[in-house]
Steps between C-alpha positions, in 0.01 A plus 500: 500500500297194389763265640478677836118478490502130404756412768295694755187310394686168523610579855147607588350179366756290687428686824125448459550132418732449796254672728227264384722196555620612841150502643404136470185532706384803302367826630305491823286801412324496167341795327573819311770717657523763226443854616411815304496345155235560235215248483614418147818343647295240690280439196793451261680260734177304561442466124855371450459254789174370353673426167772302677253310718297404191814356340587292807153405627218450245206722600210262440679214678645678805330565833672756721444589865604845620690480827502872571259792482520708181390852598758678283477598133743230387307229689165621368632507142654155540177349637291666227740382229514143633121478497472652151762256370294204623680394817298344780590726791417461866519834681702543818326405820661528844285209623710192571217256421482603134582212266769597251423348164771663294864596481588760765577841349684787673695801376748765609545820304781709642747770405876550520611817674650645185435525127118452508560127477219261598488125555201270477511155658206265458489183706282224350497175690865424572633700203587867479540723197641850512591785271655845543342811346616856445274805497578781261267791422185332633549173316648173623732279301648163596857540624577131452354162420259295708688277741337179622598323818371149561 
């Protein structure tokens, strides 16, 4: 049983990694595409993302510029957490004349059709990090490691 589960997880991780590599230009539409999930799912994934961002980009030394609106729960939690952690953060503005002082930041939070499996991709500058998650009984757990594409 555990061998079947671990081989299934390995295949899942490879599929997610291959999907990320196949799209060299990245997603064209950024945002949160999760539907009908508890708010706690967005909050838990945002908290995990904040921990990873803090490891890769020091909060007090990093200036970020949002390149998309953040009207969803995940986006709001991410923005709040970035500010609380000490990041300089320029909010999204659709105006073209706005001077961008920081690293561009965008995200996609989407869901596979089966198994309550989610994927978060965060684009920072020319790098992307992503991680799969699984929801079980109202809580979210990572379904793999963070992958970083440069």
